[in-house]
Amino acid sequence: MSEKKILLSGIQPSGKLCIGNYIGALKNWVNLQDEYESIFLVVDMHALTVKQVPSELRQRCLSFVAQYIACGIDPDENTIVIQSHVPQHAELMWVLNSITYMGELNRMTQFKDKSKQHNKNINVGLFSYPVLMAADILLYQADVVPVGADQKQHLELARELAHRFNHQYSDTFKMPEPFISKTGGRIMSLQDPEKKMSKSDENDNNILGLLDPSDLLIKKIKRAVTDSGTDIVYDQSRPGLANLLGIYAKLSDKSIDKIVAQFEGKMYSHFKADLGELVVETLRPVQEKYSQLMDDKGYLETVLKAGADKSFVHARKTLSKVYRKVGFLLKK
Ligand code: ATP
Ligand code: LTN
């Protein structure tokens, strides 16, 4: 194994990847990938917690892999893996289920939100979702986990379970650290800037999709909710404008102050037109690379085969240690 620390993160193949996922997660993955031994998951088992059309789920998994690579993840230097290809995720989850309290899962805000959103399908998977996420992380002894701010509570549970297991048996799991950007950790919906931008949002006008055509991206930004003010300043009580400024800052790598100075005396329409251009220019190379990759499914399958083989080695090692510690009789 290399000397580098381990980075691990994942995204559910539900909905369509959006600029929130890009800024909150993918962009950080790309920036950090060389510093760590990195594992990027497509968490298809998590996606099952809300209703999926099987053929679409299958296609979306491959499409997400292509989008990871198109955004700049280097599959030769890092591991890209589909969660269901490595059975140890589910196996470790079962062990962790037995040291997780109902009360801990009941407090999870994502569970509360998703239960409201899918009130006809509040299944056990939705409830124990954070335990599977803890298994993803602990299975690979991850040191750092780059995610958006909405995942902070889940990360805290993963740390708590690592600590609990280590204390109850003996030192087994590394303590994972969250990596959440101070700005851009929570990109908000375009039409409803009080709620987070979410790739499964039913209203497509709320999100900027990574694969949306340029004219649609520009149109959505033009129509994004702002307020009746005229000056371009950063003010949390003006959430629509603050969100657009945040997106501008993250994509241009400029500070908010610098952007505010740049647009002093200009109108919203001017700022939105510039932001539209910035988003389109950022996504153009991603979309080009994506089309090339989707024309070569054989290549994507090779990446996934290598990813599964490599992950399996890490996963088997941790799981057999866990099975031994909890007292399972080992198969000879
Ligand atoms: P869904 O709507 O399908 O539940 P989602 O958009 O919330 O999905 P996830 O798969 O839950 O996306 O998250 C993938 C990654 O993107 C996570 O690291 C998450 O924290 C990050 N992320 C999701 N939404 C945002 C957002 N609005 N701002 C910043 N980061 C985000
Ligand atoms: N729950 C995460 C996705 C996820 C994840 C992980 C993120 C599943 N397993 C492991 C980091 C590490 C979400 O973004 N909804």
mmCIF file of C-alpha atoms and ligand atoms in Angstrom:
data_model
loop_
_atom_site.group_PDB
_atom_site.id
_atom_site.type_symbol
_atom_site.label_atom_id
_atom_site.label_comp_id
_atom_site.label_asym_id
_atom_site.label_seq_id
_atom_site.Cartn_x
_atom_site.Cartn_y
_atom_site.Cartn_z
ATOM 1 C CA MET A 1 0.000 0.000 0.000
ATOM 2 C CA SER A 2 1.218 3.547 -0.698
ATOM 3 C CA GLU A 3 2.342 5.903 2.064
ATOM 4 C CA LYS A 4 -0.314 8.442 1.168
ATOM 5 C CA LYS A 5 -3.289 9.051 3.431
ATOM 6 C CA ILE A 6 -6.631 7.768 2.208
ATOM 7 C CA LEU A 7 -9.392 10.027 0.861
ATOM 8 C CA LEU A 8 -12.850 8.625 0.257
ATOM 9 C CA SER A 9 -16.117 10.115 -0.934
ATOM 10 C CA GLY A 10 -19.234 9.153 -2.839
ATOM 11 C CA ILE A 11 -22.351 10.398 -4.592
ATOM 12 C CA GLN A 12 -25.692 8.643 -5.023
ATOM 13 C CA PRO A 13 -26.678 7.942 -8.615
ATOM 14 C CA SER A 14 -30.055 9.643 -8.260
ATOM 15 C CA GLY A 15 -31.306 12.629 -10.273
ATOM 16 C CA LYS A 16 -28.720 14.504 -12.320
ATOM 17 C CA LEU A 17 -25.387 15.844 -11.108
ATOM 18 C CA CYS A 18 -25.592 19.577 -10.549
ATOM 19 C CA ILE A 19 -23.377 22.536 -9.790
ATOM 20 C CA GLY A 20 -24.081 22.000 -6.047
ATOM 21 C CA ASN A 21 -22.478 18.553 -6.223
ATOM 22 C CA TYR A 22 -19.664 19.969 -8.338
ATOM 23 C CA ILE A 23 -18.799 22.827 -5.990
ATOM 24 C CA GLY A 24 -19.540 20.969 -2.727
ATOM 25 C CA ALA A 25 -17.858 17.702 -3.654
ATOM 26 C CA LEU A 26 -16.390 17.006 -7.107
ATOM 27 C CA LYS A 27 -14.255 20.139 -7.394
ATOM 28 C CA ASN A 28 -12.633 19.364 -4.041
ATOM 29 C CA TRP A 29 -12.086 15.757 -5.074
ATOM 30 C CA VAL A 30 -10.213 16.914 -8.160
ATOM 31 C CA ASN A 31 -8.094 19.364 -6.161
ATOM 32 C CA LEU A 32 -7.203 16.811 -3.485
ATOM 33 C CA GLN A 33 -6.814 13.637 -5.551
ATOM 34 C CA ASP A 34 -3.032 13.820 -6.019
ATOM 35 C CA GLU A 35 -2.315 14.414 -2.359
ATOM 36 C CA TYR A 36 -4.116 11.240 -1.228
ATOM 37 C CA GLU A 37 -4.752 7.692 -2.236
ATOM 38 C CA SER A 38 -8.303 8.434 -3.337
ATOM 39 C CA ILE A 39 -11.400 6.273 -3.610
ATOM 40 C CA PHE A 40 -14.509 7.696 -5.276
ATOM 41 C CA LEU A 41 -17.716 5.727 -4.924
ATOM 42 C CA VAL A 42 -20.919 5.698 -6.903
ATOM 43 C CA VAL A 43 -23.207 4.673 -4.048
ATOM 44 C CA ASP A 44 -25.913 2.772 -5.903
ATOM 45 C CA MET A 45 -27.037 0.946 -2.741
ATOM 46 C CA HIS A 46 -27.802 4.294 -1.115
ATOM 47 C CA ALA A 47 -29.783 5.330 -4.206
ATOM 48 C CA LEU A 48 -32.149 2.359 -3.686
ATOM 49 C CA THR A 49 -33.565 4.069 -0.596
ATOM 50 C CA VAL A 50 -35.795 6.084 -2.904
ATOM 51 C CA LYS A 51 -37.736 4.498 -5.794
ATOM 52 C CA GLN A 52 -35.634 3.962 -8.904
ATOM 53 C CA VAL A 53 -36.395 2.660 -12.377
ATOM 54 C CA PRO A 54 -33.890 -0.242 -12.672
ATOM 55 C CA SER A 55 -32.827 0.428 -16.269
ATOM 56 C CA GLU A 56 -32.324 4.136 -15.503
ATOM 57 C CA LEU A 57 -30.329 3.402 -12.352
ATOM 58 C CA ARG A 58 -28.006 1.113 -14.312
ATOM 59 C CA GLN A 59 -27.476 3.733 -17.014
ATOM 60 C CA ARG A 60 -27.050 6.541 -14.459
ATOM 61 C CA CYS A 61 -24.277 4.643 -12.653
ATOM 62 C CA LEU A 62 -22.195 4.516 -15.819
ATOM 63 C CA SER A 63 -23.044 8.114 -16.625
ATOM 64 C CA PHE A 64 -21.887 9.260 -13.155
ATOM 65 C CA VAL A 65 -18.576 7.427 -13.595
ATOM 66 C CA ALA A 66 -18.109 9.246 -16.904
ATOM 67 C CA GLN A 67 -18.983 12.561 -15.217
ATOM 68 C CA TYR A 68 -16.449 11.957 -12.414
ATOM 69 C CA ILE A 69 -13.745 11.434 -15.021
ATOM 70 C CA ALA A 70 -14.973 14.325 -17.189
ATOM 71 C CA CYS A 71 -14.757 16.650 -14.166
ATOM 72 C CA GLY A 72 -11.083 15.762 -13.788
ATOM 73 C CA ILE A 73 -10.808 12.608 -11.678
ATOM 74 C CA ASP A 74 -7.878 10.582 -12.984
ATOM 75 C CA PRO A 75 -8.932 6.914 -12.992
ATOM 76 C CA ASP A 76 -5.349 5.713 -13.511
ATOM 77 C CA GLU A 77 -4.132 7.256 -10.283
ATOM 78 C CA ASN A 78 -7.314 6.826 -8.210
ATOM 79 C CA THR A 79 -9.991 4.262 -7.611
ATOM 80 C CA ILE A 80 -13.512 4.728 -8.966
ATOM 81 C CA VAL A 81 -15.844 2.046 -7.739
ATOM 82 C CA ILE A 82 -19.521 1.113 -7.732
ATOM 83 C CA GLN A 83 -20.611 0.393 -4.161
ATOM 84 C CA SER A 84 -22.569 -2.774 -5.022
ATOM 85 C CA HIS A 85 -19.480 -4.266 -6.703
ATOM 86 C CA VAL A 86 -17.828 -4.686 -3.308
ATOM 87 C CA PRO A 87 -20.041 -6.837 -1.057
ATOM 88 C CA GLN A 88 -18.139 -5.904 2.113
ATOM 89 C CA HIS A 89 -19.951 -2.535 2.294
ATOM 90 C CA ALA A 90 -23.224 -4.271 3.143
ATOM 91 C CA GLU A 91 -21.491 -6.825 5.361
ATOM 92 C CA LEU A 92 -19.760 -4.218 7.496
ATOM 93 C CA MET A 93 -22.979 -2.247 7.670
ATOM 94 C CA TRP A 94 -24.673 -5.189 9.359
ATOM 95 C CA VAL A 95 -22.070 -5.261 12.098
ATOM 96 C CA LEU A 96 -22.289 -1.484 12.553
ATOM 97 C CA ASN A 97 -26.098 -1.676 12.698
ATOM 98 C CA SER A 98 -25.685 -3.605 15.904
ATOM 99 C CA ILE A 99 -23.757 -0.813 17.611
ATOM 100 C CA THR A 100 -25.964 2.045 16.338
ATOM 101 C CA TYR A 101 -28.870 3.303 18.426
ATOM 102 C CA MET A 102 -32.306 4.043 16.991
ATOM 103 C CA GLY A 103 -32.196 7.452 18.677
ATOM 104 C CA GLU A 104 -29.027 8.392 16.792
ATOM 105 C CA LEU A 105 -30.647 7.683 13.431
ATOM 106 C CA ASN A 106 -33.890 9.362 14.410
ATOM 107 C CA ARG A 107 -32.046 12.642 14.847
ATOM 108 C CA MET A 108 -30.659 12.712 11.306
ATOM 109 C CA THR A 109 -31.968 15.722 9.422
ATOM 110 C CA GLN A 110 -31.549 14.044 6.021
ATOM 111 C CA PHE A 111 -33.818 11.205 7.222
ATOM 112 C CA LYS A 112 -36.405 13.725 8.400
ATOM 113 C CA ASP A 113 -36.253 15.665 5.121
ATOM 114 C CA LYS A 114 -36.379 12.571 2.892
ATOM 115 C CA SER A 115 -39.233 11.078 4.965
ATOM 116 C CA LYS A 116 -41.268 14.199 4.335
ATOM 117 C CA GLN A 117 -40.365 14.194 0.647
ATOM 118 C CA HIS A 118 -41.152 10.466 0.198
ATOM 119 C CA ASN A 119 -43.882 10.032 2.787
ATOM 120 C CA LYS A 120 -45.316 6.967 1.013
ATOM 121 C CA ASN A 121 -41.992 5.156 1.139
ATOM 122 C CA ILE A 122 -40.319 5.643 4.519
ATOM 123 C CA ASN A 123 -38.338 2.422 4.328
ATOM 124 C CA VAL A 124 -35.756 0.910 6.680
ATOM 125 C CA GLY A 125 -32.988 1.680 4.177
ATOM 126 C CA LEU A 126 -33.744 5.378 4.403
ATOM 127 C CA PHE A 127 -33.463 5.134 8.179
ATOM 128 C CA SER A 128 -30.214 3.170 8.283
ATOM 129 C CA TYR A 129 -28.685 5.071 5.341
ATOM 130 C CA PRO A 130 -26.055 6.781 7.569
ATOM 131 C CA VAL A 131 -24.837 3.389 8.850
ATOM 132 C CA LEU A 132 -24.124 2.245 5.288
ATOM 133 C CA MET A 133 -22.282 5.522 4.741
ATOM 134 C CA ALA A 134 -20.218 4.888 7.895
ATOM 135 C CA ALA A 135 -19.418 1.410 6.528
ATOM 136 C CA ASP A 136 -18.247 2.947 3.215
ATOM 137 C CA ILE A 137 -15.841 5.182 5.068
ATOM 138 C CA LEU A 138 -14.570 2.829 7.761
ATOM 139 C CA LEU A 139 -14.124 -0.123 5.393
ATOM 140 C CA TYR A 140 -11.267 1.700 3.652
ATOM 141 C CA GLN A 141 -9.780 3.262 6.803
ATOM 142 C CA ALA A 142 -10.318 6.674 5.216
ATOM 143 C CA ASP A 143 -8.429 9.619 6.711
ATOM 144 C CA VAL A 144 -10.368 12.367 4.999
ATOM 145 C CA VAL A 145 -13.867 12.623 3.534
ATOM 146 C CA PRO A 146 -14.624 15.652 1.314
ATOM 147 C CA VAL A 147 -18.379 16.357 1.275
ATOM 148 C CA GLY A 148 -20.858 19.234 1.255
ATOM 149 C CA ALA A 149 -22.094 20.742 4.527
ATOM 150 C CA ASP A 150 -25.313 18.667 4.447
ATOM 151 C CA GLN A 151 -23.276 15.520 5.195
ATOM 152 C CA LYS A 152 -21.630 16.807 8.372
ATOM 153 C CA GLN A 153 -24.061 15.019 10.677
ATOM 154 C CA HIS A 154 -23.517 11.694 8.868
ATOM 155 C CA LEU A 155 -19.776 12.102 9.165
ATOM 156 C CA GLU A 156 -20.108 12.699 12.886
ATOM 157 C CA LEU A 157 -21.985 9.421 13.202
ATOM 158 C CA ALA A 158 -19.235 7.586 11.276
ATOM 159 C CA ARG A 159 -16.689 8.971 13.744
ATOM 160 C CA GLU A 160 -18.850 8.013 16.702
ATOM 161 C CA LEU A 161 -19.262 4.441 15.409
ATOM 162 C CA ALA A 162 -15.521 4.110 14.805
ATOM 163 C CA HIS A 163 -14.877 5.259 18.340
ATOM 164 C CA ARG A 164 -17.564 2.969 19.794
ATOM 165 C CA PHE A 165 -16.286 -0.111 17.959
ATOM 166 C CA ASN A 166 -12.654 0.603 18.863
ATOM 167 C CA HIS A 167 -13.626 1.057 22.491
ATOM 168 C CA GLN A 168 -15.898 -2.004 22.673
ATOM 169 C CA TYR A 169 -13.456 -4.388 20.943
ATOM 170 C CA SER A 170 -10.001 -2.930 20.285
ATOM 171 C CA ASP A 171 -8.396 -0.431 17.962
ATOM 172 C CA THR A 172 -9.677 -1.279 14.464
ATOM 173 C CA PHE A 173 -10.883 1.803 12.602
ATOM 174 C CA LYS A 174 -9.110 5.034 11.764
ATOM 175 C CA MET A 175 -10.925 8.218 12.768
ATOM 176 C CA PRO A 176 -12.069 9.928 9.519
ATOM 177 C CA GLU A 177 -11.914 13.730 9.241
ATOM 178 C CA PRO A 178 -14.523 15.653 7.255
ATOM 179 C CA PHE A 179 -13.323 18.098 4.598
ATOM 180 C CA ILE A 180 -16.008 20.729 4.063
ATOM 181 C CA SER A 181 -15.209 24.029 2.301
ATOM 182 C CA LYS A 182 -16.009 27.153 4.302
ATOM 183 C CA THR A 183 -17.648 28.662 1.234
ATOM 184 C CA GLY A 184 -19.537 26.583 -1.313
ATOM 185 C CA GLY A 185 -20.371 23.811 1.150
ATOM 186 C CA ARG A 186 -24.032 24.603 0.650
ATOM 187 C CA ILE A 187 -25.172 25.872 -2.749
ATOM 188 C CA MET A 188 -28.836 26.883 -2.711
ATOM 189 C CA SER A 189 -31.731 26.260 -5.091
ATOM 190 C CA LEU A 190 -32.125 28.852 -7.878
ATOM 191 C CA GLN A 191 -35.864 29.373 -7.423
ATOM 192 C CA ASP A 192 -35.981 28.852 -3.668
ATOM 193 C CA PRO A 193 -32.686 30.054 -2.189
ATOM 194 C CA GLU A 194 -33.773 29.088 1.324
ATOM 195 C CA LYS A 195 -33.341 25.401 0.455
ATOM 196 C CA LYS A 196 -30.296 23.535 -0.820
ATOM 197 C CA MET A 197 -29.786 22.787 -4.489
ATOM 198 C CA SER A 198 -30.513 19.089 -4.822
ATOM 199 C CA LYS A 199 -29.888 16.877 -7.834
ATOM 200 C CA SER A 200 -33.204 15.037 -7.414
ATOM 201 C CA ASP A 201 -35.270 18.212 -7.250
ATOM 202 C CA GLU A 202 -38.491 17.772 -9.204
ATOM 203 C CA ASN A 203 -38.275 21.336 -10.461
ATOM 204 C CA ASP A 204 -35.461 21.378 -12.996
ATOM 205 C CA ASN A 205 -35.330 25.192 -12.845
ATOM 206 C CA ASN A 206 -33.875 24.906 -9.332
ATOM 207 C CA ILE A 207 -30.642 23.307 -10.480
ATOM 208 C CA LEU A 208 -27.806 23.855 -12.920
ATOM 209 C CA GLY A 209 -27.122 20.390 -14.339
ATOM 210 C CA LEU A 210 -23.549 19.538 -15.306
ATOM 211 C CA LEU A 211 -24.859 18.236 -18.624
ATOM 212 C CA ASP A 212 -27.456 20.955 -19.281
ATOM 213 C CA PRO A 213 -27.094 22.635 -22.702
ATOM 214 C CA SER A 214 -25.536 26.123 -22.612
ATOM 215 C CA ASP A 215 -28.699 28.023 -23.535
ATOM 216 C CA LEU A 216 -30.627 26.282 -20.763
ATOM 217 C CA LEU A 217 -27.941 27.118 -18.171
ATOM 218 C CA ILE A 218 -28.049 30.767 -19.217
ATOM 219 C CA LYS A 219 -31.847 30.828 -19.109
ATOM 220 C CA LYS A 220 -31.983 29.265 -15.625
ATOM 221 C CA ILE A 221 -29.491 31.798 -14.261
ATOM 222 C CA LYS A 222 -31.384 34.684 -15.845
ATOM 223 C CA ARG A 223 -34.573 33.496 -14.135
ATOM 224 C CA ALA A 224 -32.960 32.729 -10.764
ATOM 225 C CA VAL A 225 -34.764 34.411 -7.884
ATOM 226 C CA THR A 226 -32.970 37.480 -6.527
ATOM 227 C CA ASP A 227 -34.739 40.424 -4.871
ATOM 228 C CA SER A 228 -35.984 43.913 -5.605
ATOM 229 C CA GLY A 229 -32.640 45.538 -4.761
ATOM 230 C CA THR A 230 -30.403 46.993 -7.433
ATOM 231 C CA ASP A 231 -26.869 46.994 -6.014
ATOM 232 C CA ILE A 232 -24.663 43.916 -6.126
ATOM 233 C CA VAL A 233 -23.454 43.362 -2.576
ATOM 234 C CA TYR A 234 -23.012 40.250 -0.453
ATOM 235 C CA ASP A 235 -25.701 40.175 2.198
ATOM 236 C CA GLN A 236 -27.007 36.965 3.848
ATOM 237 C CA SER A 237 -30.440 38.530 4.102
ATOM 238 C CA ARG A 238 -30.512 38.592 0.294
ATOM 239 C CA PRO A 239 -30.088 34.801 -0.151
ATOM 240 C CA GLY A 240 -30.716 34.595 -3.911
ATOM 241 C CA LEU A 241 -28.002 37.083 -4.790
ATOM 242 C CA ALA A 242 -25.654 35.744 -2.081
ATOM 243 C CA ASN A 243 -25.981 32.259 -3.593
ATOM 244 C CA LEU A 244 -25.192 33.460 -7.124
ATOM 245 C CA LEU A 245 -22.196 35.383 -5.805
ATOM 246 C CA GLY A 246 -21.063 32.221 -4.022
ATOM 247 C CA ILE A 247 -21.283 30.188 -7.233
ATOM 248 C CA TYR A 248 -19.373 32.913 -9.098
ATOM 249 C CA ALA A 249 -16.663 32.949 -6.419
ATOM 250 C CA LYS A 250 -16.184 29.178 -6.398
ATOM 251 C CA LEU A 251 -16.078 28.817 -10.178
ATOM 252 C CA SER A 252 -13.769 31.787 -10.751
ATOM 253 C CA ASP A 253 -11.596 31.182 -7.650
ATOM 254 C CA LYS A 254 -12.022 34.894 -6.848
ATOM 255 C CA SER A 255 -13.031 36.308 -3.480
ATOM 256 C CA ILE A 256 -16.578 37.611 -3.003
ATOM 257 C CA ASP A 257 -15.132 41.074 -2.225
ATOM 258 C CA LYS A 258 -13.319 41.152 -5.528
ATOM 259 C CA ILE A 259 -16.466 40.153 -7.426
ATOM 260 C CA VAL A 260 -18.559 42.759 -5.618
ATOM 261 C CA ALA A 261 -15.973 45.403 -6.575
ATOM 262 C CA GLN A 262 -15.979 44.160 -10.182
ATOM 263 C CA PHE A 263 -19.756 44.647 -10.452
ATOM 264 C CA GLU A 264 -20.020 47.924 -8.589
ATOM 265 C CA GLY A 265 -22.596 50.151 -10.299
ATOM 266 C CA LYS A 266 -23.652 47.331 -12.649
ATOM 267 C CA MET A 267 -27.105 45.803 -12.886
ATOM 268 C CA TYR A 268 -28.300 42.319 -11.915
ATOM 269 C CA SER A 269 -28.782 41.495 -15.586
ATOM 270 C CA HIS A 270 -25.125 42.234 -16.272
ATOM 271 C CA PHE A 271 -23.952 40.099 -13.361
ATOM 272 C CA LYS A 272 -26.242 37.223 -14.358
ATOM 273 C CA ALA A 273 -25.031 37.342 -17.970
ATOM 274 C CA ASP A 274 -21.405 37.119 -16.787
ATOM 275 C CA LEU A 275 -22.219 34.298 -14.390
ATOM 276 C CA GLY A 276 -23.996 32.449 -17.214
ATOM 277 C CA GLU A 277 -20.882 32.710 -19.345
ATOM 278 C CA LEU A 278 -18.670 31.512 -16.481
ATOM 279 C CA VAL A 279 -20.865 28.456 -15.827
ATOM 280 C CA VAL A 280 -21.019 27.596 -19.541
ATOM 281 C CA GLU A 281 -17.243 27.953 -19.946
ATOM 282 C CA THR A 282 -16.601 25.836 -16.837
ATOM 283 C CA LEU A 283 -18.884 23.059 -18.028
ATOM 284 C CA ARG A 284 -17.982 23.089 -21.730
ATOM 285 C CA PRO A 285 -14.841 20.920 -21.393
ATOM 286 C CA VAL A 286 -16.654 18.637 -18.930
ATOM 287 C CA GLN A 287 -19.479 18.069 -21.406
ATOM 288 C CA GLU A 288 -17.070 17.459 -24.299
ATOM 289 C CA LYS A 289 -15.063 14.917 -22.346
ATOM 290 C CA TYR A 290 -18.277 13.302 -21.131
ATOM 291 C CA SER A 291 -19.560 12.659 -24.670
ATOM 292 C CA GLN A 292 -16.256 11.081 -25.669
ATOM 293 C CA LEU A 293 -16.315 8.811 -22.624
ATOM 294 C CA MET A 294 -19.902 7.709 -23.159
ATOM 295 C CA ASP A 295 -18.943 6.657 -26.682
ATOM 296 C CA ASP A 296 -16.436 4.238 -25.174
ATOM 297 C CA LYS A 297 -18.353 2.075 -22.710
ATOM 298 C CA GLY A 298 -15.619 -0.583 -22.929
ATOM 299 C CA TYR A 299 -13.177 1.867 -21.377
ATOM 300 C CA LEU A 300 -15.578 2.753 -18.542
ATOM 301 C CA GLU A 301 -16.074 -0.926 -17.816
ATOM 302 C CA THR A 302 -12.302 -1.428 -17.597
ATOM 303 C CA VAL A 303 -12.075 1.439 -15.107
ATOM 304 C CA LEU A 304 -14.804 -0.158 -12.989
ATOM 305 C CA LYS A 305 -13.287 -3.625 -13.101
ATOM 306 C CA ALA A 306 -9.937 -2.238 -11.927
ATOM 307 C CA GLY A 307 -11.728 -0.181 -9.244
ATOM 308 C CA ALA A 308 -13.605 -3.179 -7.884
ATOM 309 C CA ASP A 309 -10.502 -5.394 -7.836
ATOM 310 C CA LYS A 310 -8.437 -2.777 -6.016
ATOM 311 C CA SER A 311 -11.175 -1.934 -3.484
ATOM 312 C CA PHE A 312 -11.841 -5.575 -2.750
ATOM 313 C CA VAL A 313 -8.325 -6.005 -1.348
ATOM 314 C CA HIS A 314 -8.745 -3.125 1.167
ATOM 315 C CA ALA A 315 -12.306 -4.120 1.986
ATOM 316 C CA ARG A 316 -11.579 -7.786 2.633
ATOM 317 C CA LYS A 317 -8.716 -6.896 4.948
ATOM 318 C CA THR A 318 -10.823 -4.624 7.173
ATOM 319 C CA LEU A 319 -13.850 -6.903 7.171
ATOM 320 C CA SER A 320 -11.936 -10.022 8.192
ATOM 321 C CA LYS A 321 -10.400 -8.060 11.061
ATOM 322 C CA VAL A 322 -13.880 -6.936 12.126
ATOM 323 C CA TYR A 323 -15.349 -10.448 11.863
ATOM 324 C CA ARG A 324 -12.534 -11.803 14.002
ATOM 325 C CA LYS A 325 -12.953 -9.103 16.653
ATOM 326 C CA VAL A 326 -16.711 -9.508 17.031
ATOM 327 C CA GLY A 327 -16.305 -13.255 17.539
ATOM 328 C CA PHE A 328 -17.437 -14.796 14.264
ATOM 329 C CA LEU A 329 -15.997 -18.260 13.629
ATOM 330 C CA LEU A 330 -13.744 -17.837 10.610
ATOM 331 C CA LYS A 331 -14.309 -20.014 7.536
ATOM 332 C CA LYS A 332 -11.372 -22.330 6.853
HETATM 333 P P1 ATP B 1 -30.350 13.920 -3.975
HETATM 334 O O1 ATP B 1 -31.147 15.155 -4.283
HETATM 335 O O2 ATP B 1 -30.360 12.911 -5.094
HETATM 336 O O3 ATP B 1 -30.614 13.323 -2.643
HETATM 337 P P2 ATP B 1 -27.958 15.555 -3.505
HETATM 338 O O4 ATP B 1 -27.888 16.625 -4.563
HETATM 339 O O5 ATP B 1 -28.318 15.980 -2.142
HETATM 340 O O6 ATP B 1 -28.834 14.331 -3.983
HETATM 341 P P3 ATP B 1 -25.931 13.668 -2.756
HETATM 342 O O7 ATP B 1 -25.708 12.444 -3.602
HETATM 343 O O8 ATP B 1 -26.717 13.506 -1.503
HETATM 344 O O9 ATP B 1 -26.558 14.862 -3.578
HETATM 345 O O10 ATP B 1 -24.546 14.329 -2.423
HETATM 346 C C1 ATP B 1 -23.384 14.220 -3.210
HETATM 347 C C2 ATP B 1 -22.357 15.196 -2.698
HETATM 348 O O11 ATP B 1 -22.714 16.520 -3.076
HETATM 349 C C3 ATP B 1 -22.240 15.225 -1.168
HETATM 350 O O12 ATP B 1 -20.892 15.418 -0.817
HETATM 351 C C4 ATP B 1 -23.058 16.401 -0.777
HETATM 352 O O13 ATP B 1 -22.679 16.945 0.457
HETATM 353 C C5 ATP B 1 -22.774 17.356 -1.929
HETATM 354 N N1 ATP B 1 -23.871 18.300 -2.111
HETATM 355 C C6 ATP B 1 -25.155 17.977 -2.407
HETATM 356 N N2 ATP B 1 -25.896 19.099 -2.528
HETATM 357 C C7 ATP B 1 -25.061 20.145 -2.304
HETATM 358 C C8 ATP B 1 -25.245 21.551 -2.291
HETATM 359 N N3 ATP B 1 -26.416 22.100 -2.523
HETATM 360 N N4 ATP B 1 -24.174 22.334 -2.025
HETATM 361 C C9 ATP B 1 -22.967 21.775 -1.785
HETATM 362 N N5 ATP B 1 -22.738 20.459 -1.774
HETATM 363 C C10 ATP B 1 -23.757 19.635 -2.034
HETATM 364 N N1 LTN B 2 -24.571 10.189 1.875
HETATM 365 C C1 LTN B 2 -23.718 10.853 0.936
HETATM 366 C C2 LTN B 2 -23.203 9.944 -0.119
HETATM 367 C C3 LTN B 2 -22.250 8.988 0.461
HETATM 368 C C4 LTN B 2 -20.930 9.273 0.920
HETATM 369 C C5 LTN B 2 -20.410 8.037 1.370
HETATM 370 C C6 LTN B 2 -20.171 10.429 0.987
HETATM 371 C C7 LTN B 2 -22.465 7.653 0.648
HETATM 372 N N2 LTN B 2 -21.342 7.082 1.179
HETATM 373 C C8 LTN B 2 -19.115 7.951 1.905
HETATM 374 C C9 LTN B 2 -18.885 10.335 1.526
HETATM 375 C C10 LTN B 2 -18.389 9.118 1.983
HETATM 376 C C11 LTN B 2 -24.497 11.971 0.312
HETATM 377 O O1 LTN B 2 -23.901 12.825 -0.197
HETATM 378 N N3 LTN B 2 -25.775 11.948 0.338
#
